[in-house]
Amino acid sequence: MTPLLHIDDLVVDYASGGRTVRALDGAALTVQRGETVGIVGESGSGKSTLGSAIGGLLPGAASVTGGAVRVDGDDVNTLRPKQLRALRRGRLGYIFQEPIGSLDPTMRVGRQVELALRGRGTRADVTAHLARVQLADPDRVARSYPHQLSGGMAQRVAIAMAMAGEPEILIADEPTAALDSQIREEVLGVIFSLAAEAGTTILWLSHDLPAVAKRCSRVVVMYGGRVVESGAASAVLDSPRHPYTAALVRAVPGAAADGARLSSIPGQPPVLTGSAQGCAFAPRCPDALGPCSADRPPLVSVAERDVLCHLAEATVGAGR
Ligand code: ATP
Ligand code: SF4
């Protein structure tokens, strides 16, 4: 069966100040319908670039220099502009960190929701969509302009708009990073319950490992523009097989035993200017061996997950 999303060896470069930054260096990911996928990794690992590439939404400085993204079999990079717009309108929904950025400041919220319903919605439908994202006074919100809303309210409106067309895939790029912790939980609850009702597959790009563990069926760990570990969230986070996943898990507040120091991951994530020769994590990896810096690690399926590491099949995971 054709997977809902298939990303194959995707390479994306940015032209930046006279040099090239390689944001994706052969990223690969397959997602089936109905999955709730948390994509995690430090800043710069390529999460946002991957999310944007799915909808052909990369900025002008970016170019896809290899690989493919297929949504339900359609190769996104070969679609004509009209087909791409149809893909975004009909099958994909996006939520970004800054809701105000996705709303038109000059237009009342109700009109914007009406447009997201592609003109098919009555005023009652608009109110119903705003009520579904648990806005207390949806009629008043519909009459408001975006600047009259709090950040949490604006994000709920953005969610209502993203979900209005019942997309097949919802790509949520750090949707709660700008919200305080209580609102964050409520907004995540709204996103996940609406997606479950609509049968929408979620790709949630996040820094928040515990929240991903709580809400997602699957976790995908990115490093250096590649997916380095991917599998059932409980298996991957309870017993990571990739040394980078293990380091991320150890760095989560609350992971350290009482009184123990929280570990940070020594060193900095790479900024690649071309294809990494070996494993991009090698300079920071406590388990690195000779071949690690020279040879790109193969993808290994082991213990209910896929791992990109020369030592995936060895017992280096023990005791992490
Ligand atoms: P964050 O969690 O901070 O959003 P991320 O994991 O989403 O990070 P990306 O934003 O995809 O990672 O960035 C991947 C790499 O591409 C980084 O090295 C980043 O500096 C670079 N990059 C991203 N956008 C641009 C751009 N518009 N111009 C130049 N380089 C960029
Ligand atoms: Fe570490 Fe080598 Fe595995 Fe990379 S391939 S994560 S350097 S052990």
Short mmCIF file of C-alpha atoms and ligand atoms in Angstrom, two decimals:
data_model
loop_
_atom_site.label_atom_id
_atom_site.label_comp_id
_atom_site.label_asym_id
_atom_site.label_seq_id
_atom_site.Cartn_x
_atom_site.Cartn_y
_atom_site.Cartn_z
CA MET A 1 0.00 0.00 0.00
CA THR A 2 1.26 3.50 -0.84
CA PRO A 3 2.33 5.22 2.37
CA LEU A 4 0.72 8.55 3.18
CA LEU A 5 4.14 10.21 3.33
CA HIS A 6 7.39 8.91 1.95
CA ILE A 7 10.54 11.01 2.21
CA ASP A 8 13.40 9.41 0.37
CA ASP A 9 17.03 10.48 0.80
CA LEU A 10 16.05 14.17 0.78
CA VAL A 11 18.82 16.73 0.41
CA VAL A 12 18.09 20.45 0.92
CA ASP A 13 20.66 23.26 0.73
CA TYR A 14 20.31 26.92 1.69
CA ALA A 15 22.32 29.62 -0.04
CA SER A 16 23.42 31.76 2.88
CA GLY A 17 25.87 34.71 2.76
CA GLY A 18 27.86 33.34 -0.18
CA ARG A 19 28.05 29.79 1.17
CA THR A 20 25.90 26.69 1.22
CA VAL A 21 24.30 25.29 4.35
CA ARG A 22 23.12 21.72 3.99
CA ALA A 23 19.98 21.46 6.12
CA LEU A 24 18.88 17.99 5.05
CA ASP A 25 21.57 15.47 4.20
CA GLY A 26 19.67 12.42 3.02
CA ALA A 27 16.65 12.53 5.34
CA ALA A 28 14.37 9.51 5.07
CA LEU A 29 10.99 8.89 6.66
CA THR A 30 7.85 6.90 5.90
CA VAL A 31 4.60 7.68 7.69
CA GLN A 32 1.38 5.69 7.53
CA ARG A 33 -2.15 7.07 7.92
CA GLY A 34 -3.27 7.75 11.47
CA GLU A 35 0.18 7.88 13.06
CA THR A 36 1.01 10.57 15.60
CA VAL A 37 4.66 11.31 14.98
CA GLY A 38 6.88 13.50 17.14
CA ILE A 39 9.98 14.75 15.31
CA VAL A 40 12.64 15.81 17.80
CA GLY A 41 16.21 17.06 17.73
CA GLU A 42 18.27 20.04 18.78
CA SER A 43 18.00 23.38 17.03
CA GLY A 44 19.40 23.16 13.52
CA SER A 45 18.83 19.42 13.10
CA GLY A 46 16.55 20.06 10.11
CA LYS A 47 13.04 19.61 11.56
CA SER A 48 11.51 22.80 10.12
CA THR A 49 13.17 22.28 6.75
CA LEU A 50 11.70 18.77 6.60
CA GLY A 51 8.24 20.06 7.59
CA SER A 52 8.33 22.84 4.98
CA ALA A 53 9.59 20.52 2.23
CA ILE A 54 6.49 18.32 2.62
CA GLY A 55 4.25 21.15 1.41
CA GLY A 56 6.74 22.64 -1.05
CA LEU A 57 6.98 25.60 1.32
CA LEU A 58 10.76 26.01 1.44
CA PRO A 59 11.95 29.64 1.27
CA GLY A 60 13.58 31.02 -1.88
CA ALA A 61 17.10 30.51 -0.48
CA ALA A 62 16.52 26.76 -0.30
CA SER A 63 16.91 24.23 -3.05
CA VAL A 64 16.14 20.54 -3.12
CA THR A 65 19.30 18.98 -4.52
CA GLY A 66 18.43 15.32 -4.09
CA GLY A 67 15.80 12.82 -3.11
CA ALA A 68 12.03 13.07 -3.12
CA VAL A 69 8.99 13.82 -0.96
CA ARG A 70 5.85 11.89 -1.85
CA VAL A 71 2.43 12.58 -0.35
CA ASP A 72 0.14 9.67 -1.13
CA GLY A 73 2.42 8.81 -4.05
CA ASP A 74 2.59 12.35 -5.54
CA ASP A 75 6.12 13.72 -5.87
CA VAL A 76 5.83 17.19 -4.29
CA ASN A 77 8.86 18.58 -6.12
CA THR A 78 7.45 17.83 -9.56
CA LEU A 79 3.95 19.23 -8.96
CA ARG A 80 2.93 22.32 -10.93
CA PRO A 81 2.08 25.41 -8.86
CA LYS A 82 -1.67 24.80 -9.18
CA GLN A 83 -1.29 21.17 -8.07
CA LEU A 84 0.91 22.26 -5.19
CA ARG A 85 -1.72 24.75 -4.02
CA ALA A 86 -4.35 22.01 -4.24
CA LEU A 87 -2.11 19.72 -2.16
CA ARG A 88 -1.69 22.37 0.54
CA ARG A 89 -5.34 23.35 0.54
CA GLY A 90 -6.85 19.89 0.39
CA ARG A 91 -4.46 17.48 2.05
CA LEU A 92 -2.07 19.35 4.31
CA GLY A 93 -2.54 21.62 7.31
CA TYR A 94 0.21 23.68 8.93
CA ILE A 95 0.49 25.25 12.38
CA PHE A 96 3.54 27.32 13.21
CA GLN A 97 5.09 28.63 16.41
CA GLU A 98 3.85 32.19 15.89
CA PRO A 99 0.10 32.11 15.21
CA ILE A 100 -0.04 35.82 14.46
CA GLY A 101 2.22 35.13 11.47
CA SER A 102 -0.33 32.74 9.95
CA LEU A 103 -3.25 35.17 10.37
CA ASP A 104 -3.98 38.19 8.21
CA PRO A 105 -3.82 41.26 10.50
CA THR A 106 -6.19 43.25 8.29
CA MET A 107 -9.07 40.76 8.25
CA ARG A 108 -11.56 39.78 10.92
CA VAL A 109 -11.00 36.26 12.27
CA GLY A 110 -14.45 35.03 11.18
CA ARG A 111 -13.76 35.95 7.55
CA GLN A 112 -10.42 34.16 7.68
CA VAL A 113 -12.05 30.99 9.00
CA GLU A 114 -14.71 31.32 6.30
CA LEU A 115 -11.94 31.44 3.66
CA ALA A 116 -10.28 28.39 5.22
CA LEU A 117 -13.63 26.63 4.79
CA ARG A 118 -13.25 27.60 1.11
CA GLY A 119 -16.33 29.80 1.12
CA ARG A 120 -18.59 26.83 1.92
CA GLY A 121 -19.13 27.75 5.55
CA THR A 122 -22.06 29.69 6.97
CA ARG A 123 -21.65 32.03 9.93
CA ALA A 124 -22.84 29.16 12.15
CA ASP A 125 -20.11 26.90 10.68
CA VAL A 126 -17.48 29.53 11.45
CA THR A 127 -18.72 29.77 15.04
CA ALA A 128 -18.78 25.97 15.32
CA HIS A 129 -15.16 25.69 14.11
CA LEU A 130 -14.05 28.31 16.63
CA ALA A 131 -15.99 26.52 19.39
CA ARG A 132 -14.28 23.21 18.52
CA VAL A 133 -10.91 24.71 19.44
CA GLN A 134 -12.43 25.62 22.81
CA LEU A 135 -12.57 29.37 22.41
CA ALA A 136 -14.88 30.57 25.17
CA ASP A 137 -16.74 33.22 23.15
CA PRO A 138 -16.47 32.16 19.50
CA ASP A 139 -18.85 34.84 18.21
CA ARG A 140 -16.79 37.61 19.75
CA VAL A 141 -13.56 36.02 18.45
CA ALA A 142 -15.07 35.83 14.95
CA ARG A 143 -15.69 39.60 15.05
CA SER A 144 -12.14 40.34 16.31
CA TYR A 145 -8.95 41.19 14.46
CA PRO A 146 -5.91 39.00 15.23
CA HIS A 147 -4.14 41.72 17.27
CA GLN A 148 -7.10 41.73 19.68
CA LEU A 149 -6.42 38.09 20.66
CA SER A 150 -3.97 36.62 23.19
CA GLY A 151 -1.26 34.27 21.85
CA GLY A 152 -3.21 31.20 23.05
CA MET A 153 -6.45 32.41 21.42
CA ALA A 154 -4.65 33.24 18.15
CA GLN A 155 -3.07 29.76 18.11
CA ARG A 156 -6.53 28.19 18.59
CA VAL A 157 -7.78 30.21 15.61
CA ALA A 158 -4.77 29.03 13.55
CA ILE A 159 -5.60 25.43 14.54
CA ALA A 160 -9.26 25.91 13.56
CA MET A 161 -8.12 27.19 10.16
CA ALA A 162 -5.55 24.42 9.64
CA MET A 163 -8.14 21.76 10.52
CA ALA A 164 -11.05 23.37 8.63
CA GLY A 165 -10.40 21.28 5.52
CA GLU A 166 -9.84 18.06 7.54
CA PRO A 167 -6.30 17.61 6.18
CA GLU A 168 -4.70 14.20 5.77
CA ILE A 169 -1.50 15.43 7.41
CA LEU A 170 -1.18 18.17 10.02
CA ILE A 171 2.35 19.55 10.30
CA ALA A 172 2.68 21.34 13.63
CA ASP A 173 6.03 23.16 13.87
CA GLU A 174 6.63 23.95 17.56
CA PRO A 175 3.01 25.12 17.88
CA THR A 176 3.19 25.77 21.61
CA ALA A 177 6.75 27.02 22.08
CA ALA A 178 5.59 30.63 22.54
CA LEU A 179 2.83 29.77 25.06
CA ASP A 180 2.97 29.38 28.83
CA SER A 181 2.86 25.88 30.25
CA GLN A 182 -0.83 25.59 31.18
CA ILE A 183 -2.07 26.99 27.85
CA ARG A 184 0.48 24.75 26.11
CA GLU A 185 -1.18 21.61 27.46
CA GLU A 186 -4.66 22.84 26.54
CA VAL A 187 -3.60 23.76 23.00
CA LEU A 188 -1.87 20.40 22.50
CA GLY A 189 -5.01 18.67 23.78
CA VAL A 190 -7.09 20.54 21.19
CA ILE A 191 -4.69 19.68 18.34
CA PHE A 192 -4.52 15.98 19.16
CA SER A 193 -8.24 15.53 19.81
CA LEU A 194 -9.30 17.33 16.60
CA ALA A 195 -6.79 15.31 14.59
CA ALA A 196 -8.03 12.05 16.13
CA GLU A 197 -11.66 12.97 15.30
CA ALA A 198 -10.78 13.84 11.69
CA GLY A 199 -8.43 10.87 11.19
CA THR A 200 -5.60 13.33 10.49
CA THR A 201 -2.01 12.14 10.74
CA ILE A 202 0.12 14.42 12.92
CA LEU A 203 3.75 15.37 12.40
CA TRP A 204 4.70 17.40 15.44
CA LEU A 205 8.10 19.08 15.28
CA SER A 206 9.19 19.62 18.86
CA HIS A 207 11.97 20.08 21.37
CA ASP A 208 9.80 18.68 24.15
CA LEU A 209 10.65 14.99 24.58
CA PRO A 210 8.38 14.28 27.59
CA ALA A 211 5.39 15.83 25.80
CA VAL A 212 6.15 13.80 22.67
CA ALA A 213 6.43 10.65 24.80
CA LYS A 214 3.00 11.39 26.27
CA ARG A 215 1.11 12.15 23.07
CA CYS A 216 2.82 10.46 20.11
CA SER A 217 2.75 6.85 18.95
CA ARG A 218 6.08 7.26 17.22
CA VAL A 219 9.19 9.34 17.71
CA VAL A 220 11.60 10.38 14.98
CA VAL A 221 14.98 11.73 16.07
CA MET A 222 16.87 14.04 13.71
CA TYR A 223 20.52 15.02 13.77
CA GLY A 224 22.64 16.72 11.12
CA GLY A 225 19.78 16.73 8.61
CA ARG A 226 19.12 13.00 8.83
CA VAL A 227 16.68 10.79 10.71
CA VAL A 228 18.96 8.89 13.07
CA GLU A 229 16.39 6.86 15.04
CA SER A 230 12.71 6.21 14.45
CA GLY A 231 10.26 3.85 16.07
CA ALA A 232 7.55 3.35 18.68
CA ALA A 233 7.84 6.26 21.12
CA SER A 234 7.95 4.04 24.21
CA ALA A 235 10.64 1.72 22.78
CA VAL A 236 12.86 4.52 21.48
CA LEU A 237 12.65 6.78 24.53
CA ASP A 238 12.79 3.99 27.15
CA SER A 239 15.78 2.25 25.56
CA PRO A 240 17.43 4.39 22.89
CA ARG A 241 19.78 2.63 20.49
CA HIS A 242 21.33 5.70 18.88
CA PRO A 243 23.89 7.47 21.09
CA TYR A 244 22.36 10.85 20.16
CA THR A 245 18.86 9.76 21.25
CA ALA A 246 20.39 8.47 24.48
CA ALA A 247 22.08 11.84 25.07
CA LEU A 248 18.84 13.73 24.34
CA VAL A 249 16.91 11.56 26.79
CA ARG A 250 19.55 12.10 29.48
CA ALA A 251 19.39 15.86 28.91
CA VAL A 252 15.64 16.06 29.65
CA PRO A 253 14.87 17.80 32.97
CA GLY A 254 13.57 15.11 35.30
CA ALA A 255 15.56 12.33 33.63
CA ALA A 256 18.35 12.62 36.18
CA ALA A 257 17.92 10.79 39.47
CA ASP A 258 17.16 13.06 42.46
CA GLY A 259 20.25 15.02 43.38
CA ALA A 260 22.14 14.01 40.23
CA ARG A 261 23.25 16.68 37.76
CA LEU A 262 21.30 16.99 34.57
CA SER A 263 23.63 16.09 31.74
CA SER A 264 23.96 18.35 28.74
CA ILE A 265 25.20 17.13 25.37
CA PRO A 266 28.80 18.29 25.06
CA GLY A 267 29.75 20.09 21.86
CA GLN A 268 27.59 21.79 19.25
CA PRO A 269 25.37 20.42 16.50
CA PRO A 270 27.06 20.61 13.09
CA VAL A 271 26.39 23.25 10.45
CA LEU A 272 27.01 21.24 7.30
CA THR A 273 28.23 22.81 4.08
CA GLY A 274 27.89 19.60 2.09
CA SER A 275 27.32 15.93 2.65
CA ALA A 276 28.71 14.69 5.98
CA GLN A 277 31.50 12.27 5.21
CA GLY A 278 30.84 9.87 8.06
CA CYS A 279 28.41 10.09 10.97
CA ALA A 280 27.60 13.73 11.73
CA PHE A 281 27.41 12.92 15.45
CA ALA A 282 30.93 11.44 15.57
CA PRO A 283 32.65 14.55 17.08
CA ARG A 284 30.24 14.42 20.06
CA CYS A 285 29.65 10.70 20.34
CA PRO A 286 31.01 8.86 23.41
CA ASP A 287 30.87 5.55 21.49
CA ALA A 288 32.58 6.70 18.27
CA LEU A 289 35.02 4.27 16.67
CA GLY A 290 37.40 4.58 13.73
CA PRO A 291 34.90 4.08 10.86
CA CYS A 292 32.42 6.53 12.34
CA SER A 293 34.09 9.68 11.00
CA ALA A 294 34.88 8.18 7.61
CA ASP A 295 31.85 6.09 6.59
CA ARG A 296 28.24 7.10 6.56
CA PRO A 297 26.37 4.74 8.88
CA PRO A 298 23.85 2.34 7.33
CA LEU A 299 20.19 2.17 8.32
CA VAL A 300 19.67 -0.81 10.61
CA SER A 301 16.31 -2.18 11.73
CA VAL A 302 16.69 -3.45 15.25
CA ALA A 303 14.59 -3.73 18.42
CA GLU A 304 11.40 -2.23 16.93
CA ARG A 305 13.06 0.81 15.38
CA ASP A 306 15.32 2.00 12.58
CA VAL A 307 18.71 3.31 13.62
CA LEU A 308 21.44 5.07 11.65
CA CYS A 309 24.55 4.01 13.53
CA HIS A 310 27.50 1.70 12.90
CA LEU A 311 26.98 0.17 16.32
CA ALA A 312 23.19 -0.21 16.22
CA GLU A 313 23.35 -3.97 16.46
CA ALA A 314 26.00 -4.07 19.15
CA THR A 315 25.17 -3.83 22.82
CA VAL A 316 26.37 -0.25 23.22
CA GLY A 317 22.81 0.72 24.24
CA ALA A 318 23.05 -1.31 27.41
CA GLY A 319 23.07 0.86 30.52
CA ARG A 320 22.39 4.12 28.69
P1 ATP B 1 14.89 24.82 15.21
O1 ATP B 1 14.48 23.79 16.21
O2 ATP B 1 15.80 25.86 15.75
O3 ATP B 1 13.73 25.38 14.42
P2 ATP B 1 15.37 22.91 13.13
O4 ATP B 1 15.72 21.56 13.67
O5 ATP B 1 13.98 23.14 12.72
O6 ATP B 1 15.83 24.03 14.14
P3 ATP B 1 16.13 24.00 10.56
O7 ATP B 1 15.50 25.31 10.92
O8 ATP B 1 15.48 23.16 9.55
O9 ATP B 1 16.35 23.12 11.89
O10 ATP B 1 17.64 24.31 10.14
C1 ATP B 1 18.52 23.33 9.59
C2 ATP B 1 19.80 24.03 9.15
O11 ATP B 1 19.49 24.90 8.07
C3 ATP B 1 20.45 24.89 10.23
O12 ATP B 1 21.84 24.80 10.08
C4 ATP B 1 19.95 26.27 9.90
O13 ATP B 1 20.86 27.27 10.32
C5 ATP B 1 19.88 26.24 8.37
N1 ATP B 1 18.82 27.13 7.86
C6 ATP B 1 17.50 27.06 8.13
N2 ATP B 1 16.83 28.05 7.46
C7 ATP B 1 17.77 28.74 6.78
C8 ATP B 1 17.73 29.88 5.88
N3 ATP B 1 16.57 30.46 5.59
N4 ATP B 1 18.91 30.31 5.38
C9 ATP B 1 20.08 29.71 5.67
N5 ATP B 1 20.18 28.62 6.49
C10 ATP B 1 19.05 28.16 7.03
FE1 SF4 B 2 28.38 7.28 17.43
FE2 SF4 B 2 29.53 5.97 15.42
FE3 SF4 B 2 26.98 5.53 15.97
FE4 SF4 B 2 27.73 7.84 14.91
S1 SF4 B 2 27.88 5.83 13.93
S2 SF4 B 2 26.34 7.57 16.58
S3 SF4 B 2 29.72 8.17 15.89
S4 SF4 B 2 28.74 5.06 17.31
#
